[in-house]
CSV table of C-alpha atoms in Angstrom, one decimal:
chain,number,residue,atom,x,y,z
A,186,UNK,CA,80.7,-23.9,-1.3
A,187,UNK,CA,81.8,-20.4,-0.3
A,188,UNK,CA,83.9,-20.0,-3.4
A,189,UNK,CA,83.8,-16.6,-5.2
A,190,UNK,CA,84.2,-16.7,-9.0
A,191,UNK,CA,83.8,-14.2,-11.7
A,192,UNK,CA,80.9,-13.3,-14.0
A,193,UNK,CA,79.5,-11.9,-17.2
A,194,UNK,CA,79.1,-8.2,-17.3
A,195,UNK,CA,78.9,-5.3,-19.7
A,196,UNK,CA,81.4,-3.4,-21.8
A,197,UNK,CA,84.0,-1.1,-20.1
A,198,UNK,CA,87.5,0.0,-20.8
A,199,UNK,CA,88.8,-2.3,-18.1
A,200,UNK,CA,87.6,-5.9,-17.3
A,201,UNK,CA,86.2,-6.4,-13.9
A,202,UNK,CA,86.5,-9.2,-11.3
A,203,UNK,CA,83.1,-10.6,-10.4
A,204,UNK,CA,84.0,-10.4,-6.7
A,205,UNK,CA,84.8,-6.7,-6.7
A,206,UNK,CA,83.3,-5.5,-10.0
A,207,UNK,CA,86.4,-3.4,-10.6
A,208,UNK,CA,89.7,-5.3,-10.6
A,209,UNK,CA,93.2,-4.0,-11.3
A,210,UNK,CA,93.9,-6.6,-14.0
A,211,UNK,CA,93.3,-5.9,-17.6
A,212,UNK,CA,91.0,-8.8,-18.0
A,213,UNK,CA,89.5,-10.9,-15.2
A,214,UNK,CA,89.8,-14.6,-15.7
A,215,UNK,CA,86.1,-15.2,-16.0
A,216,UNK,CA,84.7,-11.6,-15.9
A,217,UNK,CA,83.5,-9.4,-18.7
A,218,UNK,CA,84.0,-5.6,-18.7
A,219,UNK,CA,81.1,-4.1,-16.9
A,220,UNK,CA,80.3,-0.8,-18.3
A,221,UNK,CA,80.4,1.0,-21.7
A,222,UNK,CA,82.6,3.9,-22.3
A,223,UNK,CA,82.2,7.4,-23.7
A,224,UNK,CA,85.4,8.7,-25.2
A,225,UNK,CA,87.3,6.4,-22.9
A,226,UNK,CA,85.6,7.5,-19.7
A,227,UNK,CA,84.2,4.7,-17.5
A,228,UNK,CA,80.5,5.0,-16.7
A,229,UNK,CA,80.8,2.5,-13.9
A,230,UNK,CA,79.4,4.2,-10.7
A,231,UNK,CA,81.4,1.8,-8.6
A,232,UNK,CA,84.7,3.2,-9.8
A,233,UNK,CA,84.4,6.1,-7.4
A,234,UNK,CA,82.5,4.1,-4.8
A,235,UNK,CA,79.2,5.9,-5.7
A,236,UNK,CA,76.3,3.6,-5.7
A,237,UNK,CA,73.9,6.1,-7.2
A,238,UNK,CA,72.0,9.1,-6.1
A,239,UNK,CA,68.4,9.8,-5.4
A,240,UNK,CA,66.2,12.7,-4.7
A,241,UNK,CA,66.0,13.5,-1.0
A,242,UNK,CA,66.0,10.5,1.2
A,243,UNK,CA,64.2,8.2,-1.3
A,244,UNK,CA,65.3,4.7,-2.5
A,245,UNK,CA,68.6,4.5,-4.2
A,246,UNK,CA,69.3,2.6,-7.4
A,247,UNK,CA,72.0,2.4,-10.1
A,248,UNK,CA,70.1,5.1,-12.0
A,249,UNK,CA,69.7,7.3,-9.0
A,250,UNK,CA,66.3,8.8,-8.2
A,251,UNK,CA,64.8,7.5,-11.5
A,252,UNK,CA,65.0,3.9,-10.4
A,253,UNK,CA,61.7,3.6,-8.5
A,254,UNK,CA,59.9,5.3,-11.4
A,255,UNK,CA,61.5,3.1,-14.0
A,256,UNK,CA,60.7,0.0,-12.1
A,257,UNK,CA,57.1,1.1,-11.9
A,258,UNK,CA,56.8,0.8,-15.7
A,259,UNK,CA,57.1,-3.0,-15.2
A,260,UNK,CA,53.7,-4.5,-14.7
A,261,UNK,CA,53.3,-7.7,-12.7
A,262,UNK,CA,52.2,-9.8,-14.4
A,263,UNK,CA,53.2,-8.3,-17.8
A,264,UNK,CA,50.9,-8.5,-20.9
A,265,UNK,CA,51.7,-11.9,-22.2
A,266,UNK,CA,52.5,-13.6,-18.9
A,267,UNK,CA,50.8,-17.1,-18.6
A,268,UNK,CA,50.1,-16.0,-15.0
A,269,UNK,CA,47.4,-13.7,-16.3
A,270,UNK,CA,43.9,-15.0,-15.7
A,271,UNK,CA,42.9,-14.6,-19.4
A,272,UNK,CA,45.2,-17.4,-20.4
A,273,UNK,CA,44.0,-20.9,-19.9
A,274,UNK,CA,45.0,-22.9,-23.0
A,275,UNK,CA,48.8,-23.3,-23.1
A,276,UNK,CA,49.0,-23.6,-26.8
A,277,UNK,CA,47.1,-20.4,-27.5
A,278,UNK,CA,49.1,-18.5,-25.0
A,279,UNK,CA,52.5,-19.9,-26.2
A,280,UNK,CA,51.8,-19.1,-29.9
A,281,UNK,CA,51.2,-15.4,-29.1
A,282,UNK,CA,54.0,-15.1,-26.5
A,283,UNK,CA,56.6,-16.8,-28.6
A,284,UNK,CA,55.6,-14.8,-31.7
A,285,UNK,CA,56.0,-11.5,-29.7
A,286,UNK,CA,59.3,-12.5,-28.3
A,287,UNK,CA,60.6,-13.4,-31.7
A,288,UNK,CA,59.3,-10.2,-33.2
A,289,UNK,CA,61.2,-8.1,-30.6
A,290,UNK,CA,64.4,-10.2,-30.6
A,291,UNK,CA,64.2,-10.2,-34.4
A,292,UNK,CA,66.5,-13.2,-34.9
A,293,UNK,CA,67.5,-13.2,-38.6
A,294,UNK,CA,66.4,-16.2,-40.7
A,295,UNK,CA,69.5,-18.0,-41.8
A,296,UNK,CA,68.3,-20.1,-44.8
A,297,UNK,CA,71.6,-21.0,-46.3
A,298,UNK,CA,73.6,-23.6,-44.4
A,299,UNK,CA,76.4,-25.4,-45.9
A,300,UNK,CA,77.2,-29.0,-45.0
A,301,UNK,CA,79.0,-29.8,-41.8
A,302,UNK,CA,82.7,-30.6,-42.3
A,303,UNK,CA,84.4,-33.1,-40.1
A,304,UNK,CA,87.9,-31.7,-39.8
A,305,UNK,CA,89.3,-34.2,-37.4
A,306,UNK,CA,88.3,-37.4,-35.5
A,307,UNK,CA,90.2,-39.0,-32.6
A,308,UNK,CA,89.8,-40.6,-29.2
A,309,UNK,CA,90.6,-38.9,-25.9
A,310,UNK,CA,89.7,-39.7,-22.3
A,311,UNK,CA,87.2,-42.4,-23.2
A,312,UNK,CA,85.4,-40.2,-25.7
A,313,UNK,CA,85.1,-40.1,-29.5
A,314,UNK,CA,85.8,-36.5,-30.5
A,315,UNK,CA,85.0,-34.8,-33.8
A,316,UNK,CA,86.2,-31.3,-34.6
A,317,UNK,CA,83.5,-29.8,-36.9
A,318,UNK,CA,82.9,-26.7,-38.9
A,319,UNK,CA,80.1,-25.2,-41.0
A,320,UNK,CA,80.0,-22.0,-43.0
A,321,UNK,CA,77.1,-19.5,-42.7
A,322,UNK,CA,76.4,-16.9,-45.4
A,323,UNK,CA,78.4,-14.4,-43.4
A,324,UNK,CA,81.6,-14.3,-41.3
A,325,UNK,CA,84.2,-17.0,-40.8
A,326,UNK,CA,83.2,-20.7,-40.4
A,327,UNK,CA,81.7,-21.8,-37.1
A,328,UNK,CA,83.9,-24.3,-35.3
A,329,UNK,CA,82.5,-26.9,-32.9
A,330,UNK,CA,83.5,-29.9,-30.8
A,331,UNK,CA,81.4,-33.0,-30.6
A,332,UNK,CA,82.0,-35.6,-27.9
A,333,UNK,CA,80.4,-39.0,-27.3
A,334,UNK,CA,81.3,-42.2,-25.4
A,335,UNK,CA,83.8,-44.3,-27.2
A,336,UNK,CA,82.3,-47.3,-29.0
A,337,UNK,CA,78.7,-46.0,-28.8
A,338,UNK,CA,76.6,-48.0,-31.3
A,339,UNK,CA,73.0,-46.8,-30.9
A,340,UNK,CA,71.5,-43.3,-31.0
A,341,UNK,CA,72.0,-41.5,-27.8
A,342,UNK,CA,70.3,-38.4,-26.2
A,343,UNK,CA,72.0,-35.2,-27.2
A,344,UNK,CA,73.1,-32.1,-25.3
A,345,UNK,CA,73.8,-28.7,-26.8
A,346,UNK,CA,76.4,-27.5,-24.3
A,347,UNK,CA,76.4,-23.7,-24.3
A,348,UNK,CA,79.6,-22.0,-23.2
A,349,UNK,CA,79.7,-18.9,-21.0
A,350,UNK,CA,80.6,-15.3,-21.9
A,351,UNK,CA,83.0,-14.6,-19.1
A,352,UNK,CA,84.6,-11.6,-20.9
A,353,UNK,CA,86.7,-14.1,-22.9
A,354,UNK,CA,85.4,-13.6,-26.5
A,355,UNK,CA,88.7,-14.9,-27.9
A,356,UNK,CA,87.6,-18.3,-26.6
A,357,UNK,CA,84.3,-20.2,-27.1
A,358,UNK,CA,84.0,-24.0,-27.4
A,359,UNK,CA,87.3,-24.4,-25.6
A,360,UNK,CA,86.0,-23.1,-22.3
A,361,UNK,CA,84.0,-26.1,-21.4
A,362,UNK,CA,85.8,-28.9,-23.3
A,363,UNK,CA,89.1,-30.8,-23.0
A,364,UNK,CA,90.4,-32.6,-26.0
A,365,UNK,CA,94.1,-33.2,-25.1
A,366,UNK,CA,96.4,-33.2,-22.1
A,367,UNK,CA,97.7,-29.8,-23.3
A,368,UNK,CA,95.3,-27.1,-22.2
A,369,UNK,CA,95.8,-23.3,-22.8
A,370,UNK,CA,96.7,-21.8,-19.4
A,371,UNK,CA,93.9,-19.3,-19.6
A,372,UNK,CA,91.4,-22.1,-20.3
A,373,UNK,CA,92.8,-24.1,-17.3
A,374,UNK,CA,92.4,-21.1,-15.1
A,375,UNK,CA,88.9,-20.4,-16.3
A,376,UNK,CA,87.8,-24.0,-15.7
A,377,UNK,CA,89.4,-24.0,-12.3
A,378,UNK,CA,87.6,-20.8,-11.3
A,379,UNK,CA,84.2,-21.4,-12.7
A,380,UNK,CA,83.9,-25.1,-13.1
A,381,UNK,CA,86.0,-26.5,-10.2
A,382,UNK,CA,88.6,-27.6,-12.7
A,383,UNK,CA,86.2,-29.7,-14.8
A,384,UNK,CA,85.4,-29.6,-18.5
A,385,UNK,CA,81.8,-30.2,-18.0
A,386,UNK,CA,80.9,-31.0,-21.6
A,387,UNK,CA,83.3,-34.0,-21.4
A,388,UNK,CA,81.9,-35.1,-18.1
A,389,UNK,CA,78.3,-35.3,-19.3
A,390,UNK,CA,79.3,-37.0,-22.5
A,391,UNK,CA,80.8,-39.8,-20.5
A,392,UNK,CA,77.4,-40.4,-18.9
A,393,UNK,CA,76.0,-41.5,-22.3
A,394,UNK,CA,75.3,-38.4,-24.4
A,395,UNK,CA,76.3,-36.9,-27.7
A,396,UNK,CA,77.4,-33.4,-26.8
A,397,UNK,CA,77.9,-30.5,-29.2
A,398,UNK,CA,79.8,-27.4,-28.2
A,399,UNK,CA,80.0,-24.6,-30.8
A,400,UNK,CA,81.3,-21.1,-30.8
A,401,UNK,CA,78.5,-18.6,-30.2
A,402,UNK,CA,78.1,-15.6,-32.4
A,403,UNK,CA,81.1,-13.2,-31.7
A,404,UNK,CA,83.1,-15.8,-29.8
A,405,UNK,CA,86.0,-18.0,-30.8
A,406,UNK,CA,85.9,-18.7,-34.5
A,407,UNK,CA,82.9,-16.4,-34.7
A,408,UNK,CA,84.6,-13.5,-33.0
A,409,UNK,CA,85.1,-10.1,-34.6
A,410,UNK,CA,88.6,-9.9,-36.0
A,411,UNK,CA,90.3,-6.6,-35.3
A,412,UNK,CA,91.9,-6.6,-38.8
A,413,UNK,CA,88.4,-6.7,-40.3
A,414,UNK,CA,87.3,-3.6,-38.5
A,415,UNK,CA,87.3,-0.2,-40.2
A,416,UNK,CA,86.3,3.2,-39.0
A,417,UNK,CA,86.7,2.7,-35.2
A,418,UNK,CA,89.7,2.5,-33.0
A,419,UNK,CA,90.3,1.8,-29.3
A,420,UNK,CA,93.5,3.7,-28.9
A,421,UNK,CA,97.0,2.2,-29.1
A,422,UNK,CA,95.9,-1.2,-27.9
A,423,UNK,CA,98.0,-3.9,-29.6
A,424,UNK,CA,95.7,-6.7,-30.6
A,425,UNK,CA,97.1,-10.2,-30.5
A,426,UNK,CA,95.8,-11.0,-34.0
A,427,UNK,CA,98.4,-8.5,-35.3
A,428,UNK,CA,101.0,-10.9,-34.1
A,429,UNK,CA,100.9,-13.8,-36.6
A,430,UNK,CA,103.5,-15.7,-34.7
A,431,UNK,CA,101.4,-16.6,-31.7
A,432,UNK,CA,97.8,-15.2,-31.4
A,433,UNK,CA,97.2,-17.6,-28.5
A,434,UNK,CA,99.9,-15.9,-26.4
A,435,UNK,CA,98.5,-14.9,-23.1
A,436,UNK,CA,99.1,-11.2,-23.4
A,437,UNK,CA,97.6,-11.3,-26.9
A,438,UNK,CA,94.5,-13.0,-25.7
A,439,UNK,CA,94.1,-10.5,-22.8
A,440,UNK,CA,94.5,-7.7,-25.3
A,441,UNK,CA,91.9,-9.1,-27.6
A,442,UNK,CA,89.4,-9.7,-24.8
A,443,UNK,CA,89.8,-6.1,-23.6
A,444,UNK,CA,89.2,-4.8,-27.1
A,445,UNK,CA,86.2,-7.1,-27.7
A,446,UNK,CA,84.6,-6.2,-24.4
A,447,UNK,CA,84.5,-2.6,-25.6
A,448,UNK,CA,83.4,-3.6,-29.0
A,449,UNK,CA,80.4,-5.5,-27.8
A,450,UNK,CA,78.5,-2.2,-27.3
A,451,UNK,CA,79.3,-1.2,-30.9
A,452,UNK,CA,78.1,-4.6,-32.1
A,453,UNK,CA,74.8,-4.3,-30.2
A,454,UNK,CA,74.1,-0.8,-31.4
A,455,UNK,CA,74.9,-1.6,-35.1
A,456,UNK,CA,72.6,-4.7,-34.9
A,457,UNK,CA,69.8,-2.5,-33.5
A,458,UNK,CA,70.3,-0.3,-36.6
A,459,UNK,CA,70.1,-3.4,-38.8
A,460,UNK,CA,66.8,-4.3,-37.4
A,461,UNK,CA,67.9,-7.2,-35.2
A,462,UNK,CA,69.5,-7.6,-31.7
A,463,UNK,CA,72.6,-9.2,-30.3
A,464,UNK,CA,70.3,-11.6,-28.5
A,465,UNK,CA,68.6,-12.5,-31.7
A,466,UNK,CA,71.9,-13.1,-33.5
A,467,UNK,CA,73.1,-15.5,-30.8
A,468,UNK,CA,69.7,-17.3,-30.8
A,469,UNK,CA,69.8,-17.8,-34.6
A,470,UNK,CA,73.2,-19.3,-34.6
A,471,UNK,CA,72.5,-21.4,-31.5
A,472,UNK,CA,69.5,-22.8,-33.5
A,473,UNK,CA,71.8,-23.6,-36.4
A,474,UNK,CA,73.9,-25.6,-34.0
A,475,UNK,CA,70.8,-27.4,-32.7
A,476,UNK,CA,70.0,-28.3,-36.4
A,477,UNK,CA,73.5,-29.8,-36.7
A,478,UNK,CA,73.0,-31.9,-33.5
A,479,UNK,CA,69.5,-33.0,-34.2
A,480,UNK,CA,70.2,-34.2,-37.7
A,481,UNK,CA,73.0,-36.6,-36.7
A,482,UNK,CA,72.1,-40.3,-37.0
A,483,UNK,CA,73.8,-41.0,-33.6
A,484,UNK,CA,71.4,-38.6,-31.8
A,485,UNK,CA,67.8,-39.3,-30.7
A,486,UNK,CA,66.0,-36.2,-31.9
A,487,UNK,CA,63.3,-36.7,-29.2
A,488,UNK,CA,65.8,-36.6,-26.4
A,489,UNK,CA,67.8,-33.4,-26.7
A,490,UNK,CA,68.7,-31.0,-23.9
A,491,UNK,CA,70.7,-27.8,-23.5
A,492,UNK,CA,72.3,-26.0,-20.6
A,493,UNK,CA,75.2,-23.7,-19.6
A,494,UNK,CA,76.6,-21.3,-17.0
A,495,UNK,CA,76.2,-17.5,-17.0
A,496,UNK,CA,76.2,-16.5,-20.6
A,497,UNK,CA,75.4,-20.1,-21.3
A,498,UNK,CA,72.5,-19.9,-18.9
A,499,UNK,CA,71.3,-16.8,-20.7
A,500,UNK,CA,71.5,-18.6,-24.0
A,501,UNK,CA,69.5,-21.5,-22.4
A,502,UNK,CA,66.8,-19.0,-21.4
A,503,UNK,CA,66.2,-17.9,-25.0
A,504,UNK,CA,66.9,-21.2,-26.8
A,505,UNK,CA,65.2,-23.4,-24.3
A,506,UNK,CA,62.2,-21.1,-24.1
A,507,UNK,CA,61.7,-20.6,-27.8
A,508,UNK,CA,62.7,-23.9,-29.5
A,509,UNK,CA,60.5,-26.9,-28.6
A,510,UNK,CA,63.3,-29.3,-29.8
A,511,UNK,CA,64.9,-28.7,-26.4
A,512,UNK,CA,63.2,-31.4,-24.3
A,513,UNK,CA,65.1,-30.6,-21.1
A,514,UNK,CA,66.8,-27.4,-20.1
A,515,UNK,CA,69.3,-26.5,-17.3
A,516,UNK,CA,69.9,-22.8,-16.7
A,517,UNK,CA,72.9,-22.1,-14.5
A,518,UNK,CA,73.8,-18.7,-13.0
A,519,UNK,CA,71.5,-16.5,-15.1
A,520,UNK,CA,68.1,-16.1,-13.5
A,521,UNK,CA,66.5,-13.0,-12.0
A,522,UNK,CA,63.9,-10.4,-12.8
A,523,UNK,CA,63.8,-7.4,-15.1
A,524,UNK,CA,63.2,-5.3,-11.9
A,525,UNK,CA,66.5,-6.5,-10.5
A,526,UNK,CA,68.3,-5.4,-13.7
A,527,UNK,CA,66.5,-2.0,-13.7
A,528,UNK,CA,67.3,-1.1,-10.1
A,529,UNK,CA,70.5,-3.0,-9.4
A,530,UNK,CA,72.3,-5.2,-11.9
A,531,UNK,CA,71.9,-4.1,-15.6
A,532,UNK,CA,75.5,-3.0,-15.8
A,533,UNK,CA,76.8,-6.4,-14.7
A,534,UNK,CA,75.5,-8.1,-17.8
A,535,UNK,CA,76.3,-8.5,-21.5
A,536,UNK,CA,74.3,-6.8,-24.2
A,537,UNK,CA,73.1,-10.3,-25.2
A,538,UNK,CA,70.6,-10.1,-22.3
A,539,UNK,CA,68.7,-7.1,-23.4
A,540,UNK,CA,65.7,-7.0,-25.9
A,541,UNK,CA,64.0,-3.6,-26.1
A,542,UNK,CA,60.3,-3.7,-25.0
A,543,UNK,CA,60.3,-7.4,-24.2
A,544,UNK,CA,59.8,-6.7,-20.5
A,545,UNK,CA,56.4,-5.2,-21.3
A,546,UNK,CA,55.3,-8.7,-22.3
A,547,UNK,CA,57.2,-11.2,-20.3
A,548,UNK,CA,59.3,-11.0,-17.1
A,549,UNK,CA,62.7,-12.4,-17.6
A,550,UNK,CA,62.1,-15.9,-16.1
A,551,UNK,CA,58.9,-16.2,-18.2
A,552,UNK,CA,61.1,-16.3,-21.3
A,553,UNK,CA,62.4,-19.6,-20.1
A,554,UNK,CA,58.9,-20.4,-19.0
A,555,UNK,CA,57.7,-20.4,-22.6
A,556,UNK,CA,58.8,-24.0,-22.7
A,557,UNK,CA,56.3,-25.2,-20.0
A,558,UNK,CA,55.5,-28.0,-19.5
A,559,UNK,CA,58.9,-29.3,-20.6
A,560,UNK,CA,61.4,-30.1,-17.8
A,561,UNK,CA,63.4,-27.2,-16.6
A,562,UNK,CA,66.0,-26.9,-13.8
A,563,UNK,CA,67.4,-23.5,-12.7
A,564,UNK,CA,70.6,-23.4,-10.5
A,565,UNK,CA,71.6,-20.3,-8.7
A,566,UNK,CA,74.2,-19.3,-6.1
A,567,UNK,CA,73.3,-17.4,-3.0
A,568,UNK,CA,76.3,-15.1,-3.1
A,569,UNK,CA,76.3,-14.5,-6.8
A,570,UNK,CA,77.2,-10.8,-7.3
A,571,UNK,CA,75.4,-10.7,-10.6
A,572,UNK,CA,72.0,-10.7,-9.0
A,573,UNK,CA,70.0,-9.7,-6.0
A,574,UNK,CA,69.1,-12.8,-4.0
A,575,UNK,CA,65.5,-11.6,-3.3
A,576,UNK,CA,64.9,-11.2,-7.0
A,577,UNK,CA,66.4,-14.6,-7.8
A,578,UNK,CA,63.9,-15.9,-5.3
A,579,UNK,CA,61.1,-13.9,-7.0
A,580,UNK,CA,62.1,-15.4,-10.4
A,581,UNK,CA,61.7,-18.9,-8.8
A,582,UNK,CA,58.3,-18.0,-7.6
A,583,UNK,CA,57.2,-16.8,-11.1
A,584,UNK,CA,58.4,-19.9,-12.8
A,585,UNK,CA,56.9,-22.2,-10.1
A,586,UNK,CA,53.5,-20.4,-10.7
A,587,UNK,CA,53.7,-20.9,-14.4
A,588,UNK,CA,54.4,-24.6,-14.1
A,589,UNK,CA,51.8,-25.0,-11.4
A,590,UNK,CA,49.1,-23.4,-13.6
A,591,UNK,CA,50.2,-25.8,-16.4
A,592,UNK,CA,49.7,-28.7,-14.0
A,593,UNK,CA,53.4,-29.6,-14.4
A,594,UNK,CA,55.0,-28.6,-11.1
A,595,UNK,CA,57.0,-31.8,-11.0
A,596,UNK,CA,58.9,-30.8,-14.2
A,597,UNK,CA,60.3,-27.6,-12.7
A,598,UNK,CA,62.9,-27.1,-10.0
A,599,UNK,CA,65.2,-24.4,-8.7
A,600,UNK,CA,68.1,-25.1,-6.5
A,601,UNK,CA,70.2,-22.6,-4.6
A,602,UNK,CA,73.8,-23.2,-3.6
A,603,UNK,CA,76.2,-21.4,-1.3
A,604,UNK,CA,79.0,-19.5,-3.0
A,605,UNK,CA,79.6,-17.1,-5.8
A,606,UNK,CA,79.1,-17.3,-9.6
A,607,UNK,CA,80.0,-20.9,-10.5
A,608,UNK,CA,79.0,-24.3,-11.9
A,609,UNK,CA,81.0,-26.5,-9.6
A,610,UNK,CA,81.1,-30.3,-9.2
A,611,UNK,CA,78.0,-30.5,-6.9
A,612,UNK,CA,76.0,-28.4,-9.3
A,613,UNK,CA,77.2,-30.3,-12.3
A,614,UNK,CA,76.2,-33.6,-10.6
A,615,UNK,CA,72.7,-32.3,-9.9
A,616,UNK,CA,72.3,-30.9,-13.5
A,617,UNK,CA,73.5,-34.2,-15.0
A,618,UNK,CA,71.0,-36.1,-12.8
A,619,UNK,CA,68.2,-33.8,-14.1
A,620,UNK,CA,69.1,-34.6,-17.7
A,621,UNK,CA,69.3,-38.3,-16.9
A,622,UNK,CA,65.9,-38.2,-15.3
A,623,UNK,CA,64.1,-36.7,-18.3
A,624,UNK,CA,66.3,-37.8,-21.3
A,625,UNK,CA,67.3,-41.3,-20.6
A,626,UNK,CA,64.0,-42.9,-19.8
C-alpha cells in the first residue's frame, strides 16, 4: 500500500503525527499525543532528536542504558504462558491465566445497568440504523450506533465494532460509522487517512451482520468534560465545550483533543489510586456493550465477533482474550511484544495498553491468546511506526505456538501488509472474509 497514516500514542502537550512522531499541528488527524508532561515540559526524547543514551558503547533504548536490564526482567515464556510445558489442559490453564489477568487489570464490576433507550431509528445506505443509549451508575449516558441490513428478518451474526483511539477523544462511535450524507470534516479526514475513506462498520453490516459501535470509556459521549474537572488546569487553553454555540467546531474539537491527550495520564494515575486501571475501565464498559448486543433478539448469541484498528485492536486483545462470548476476533494494528514496548515503543501508546505486573505472567500477544482455540486474525503493517517489525513477527510466532499446542493452528492467522498504520480496503476485505468464514456457517 505504501500509505503512511497516523497512530495511537501517549499523552504530551502537543499531538504528534504517526509518520514523524512530532508534528507541527496541534492535533494530528489520527494521532494521539505521545508523551506525558511535567509542568508543561515534553518528555519526548525525539523532540531534540535524541533517541536515548546508554552506558559506554552498549545497546541503546528509549530508557537509555537501562533498557537491556529492564528487558531482562521479562521471562520467555512468562509464568502463565500456555507455552510452558507444565500446561497441557487448556481449561485449567485458561482459568488461572484469565483470573490473574482480571486481578491485575481490576475491571470494576458494573452491576447496575439501565435499559437500552432507542433514541432514533431510520434507514440510510441500505441499512437500518438505531441510535442507542444506556446509563451506567456513573458519568453521562453511553451513546451507540447499531447498523443492520435493511429488511433483515432472522437473527444475524453480530459484530462489536471497536473504534480507534487516534488522539481524538472528542469522537468515538462516529469514527467508523456513517449515518448521513453530512459528515463532520474531521471524521471524513480520519476515515480517509486510516480507513481509505470507508466507514468500516457500515461495510460489514451490509454483508449480513448486526453491528454495534459504542463510545468507549473516556471517548465521545463518555469523554471527560472540561467543565466537570476541578483542581487541575492545562493553562489558558480554550476548550470547545465552553463555546455552547458550536462544540463541534473544528478548532474547538482540536482544543478538546489536545486537552484530553494530556488528561489521559491524570485519568490513568487516578484510576490506579482507585484500585483499577484504564485498561480495566475500558474492558468493563466494552463488556456492557457486548451485553447489549448479545441480548438483542435479532442477534445470534453464538455468532458474535469483535475487531478494530489501533486502539480498537488493543480493545480486541483484552475483550477477545477475556470474554468467551467473542467467537471470532480480528485485531488490526495493535500487536507486538512487551519487550518492544520496553525498549522501543512504550511512549507511542495510550495508557489503555499498560497493566502493571501483567507482563510477568503473559506476553502481550498471549492476552489475545487466552481465547484459544477460538478463531483469531491479526493484521499488521510492515511500516507501522508504532511497533518494531521484528517484534511484530515475534508476536506472531508466540500466538502461532499457542494455537499449535492447542491443536487449532487453522483457527489462527497473521497477515502483514505494506504501508503504515491503517485498516484499508484490502485489509477490511480480508477481515470481513475471516468473520464470514467463522460466523456465517
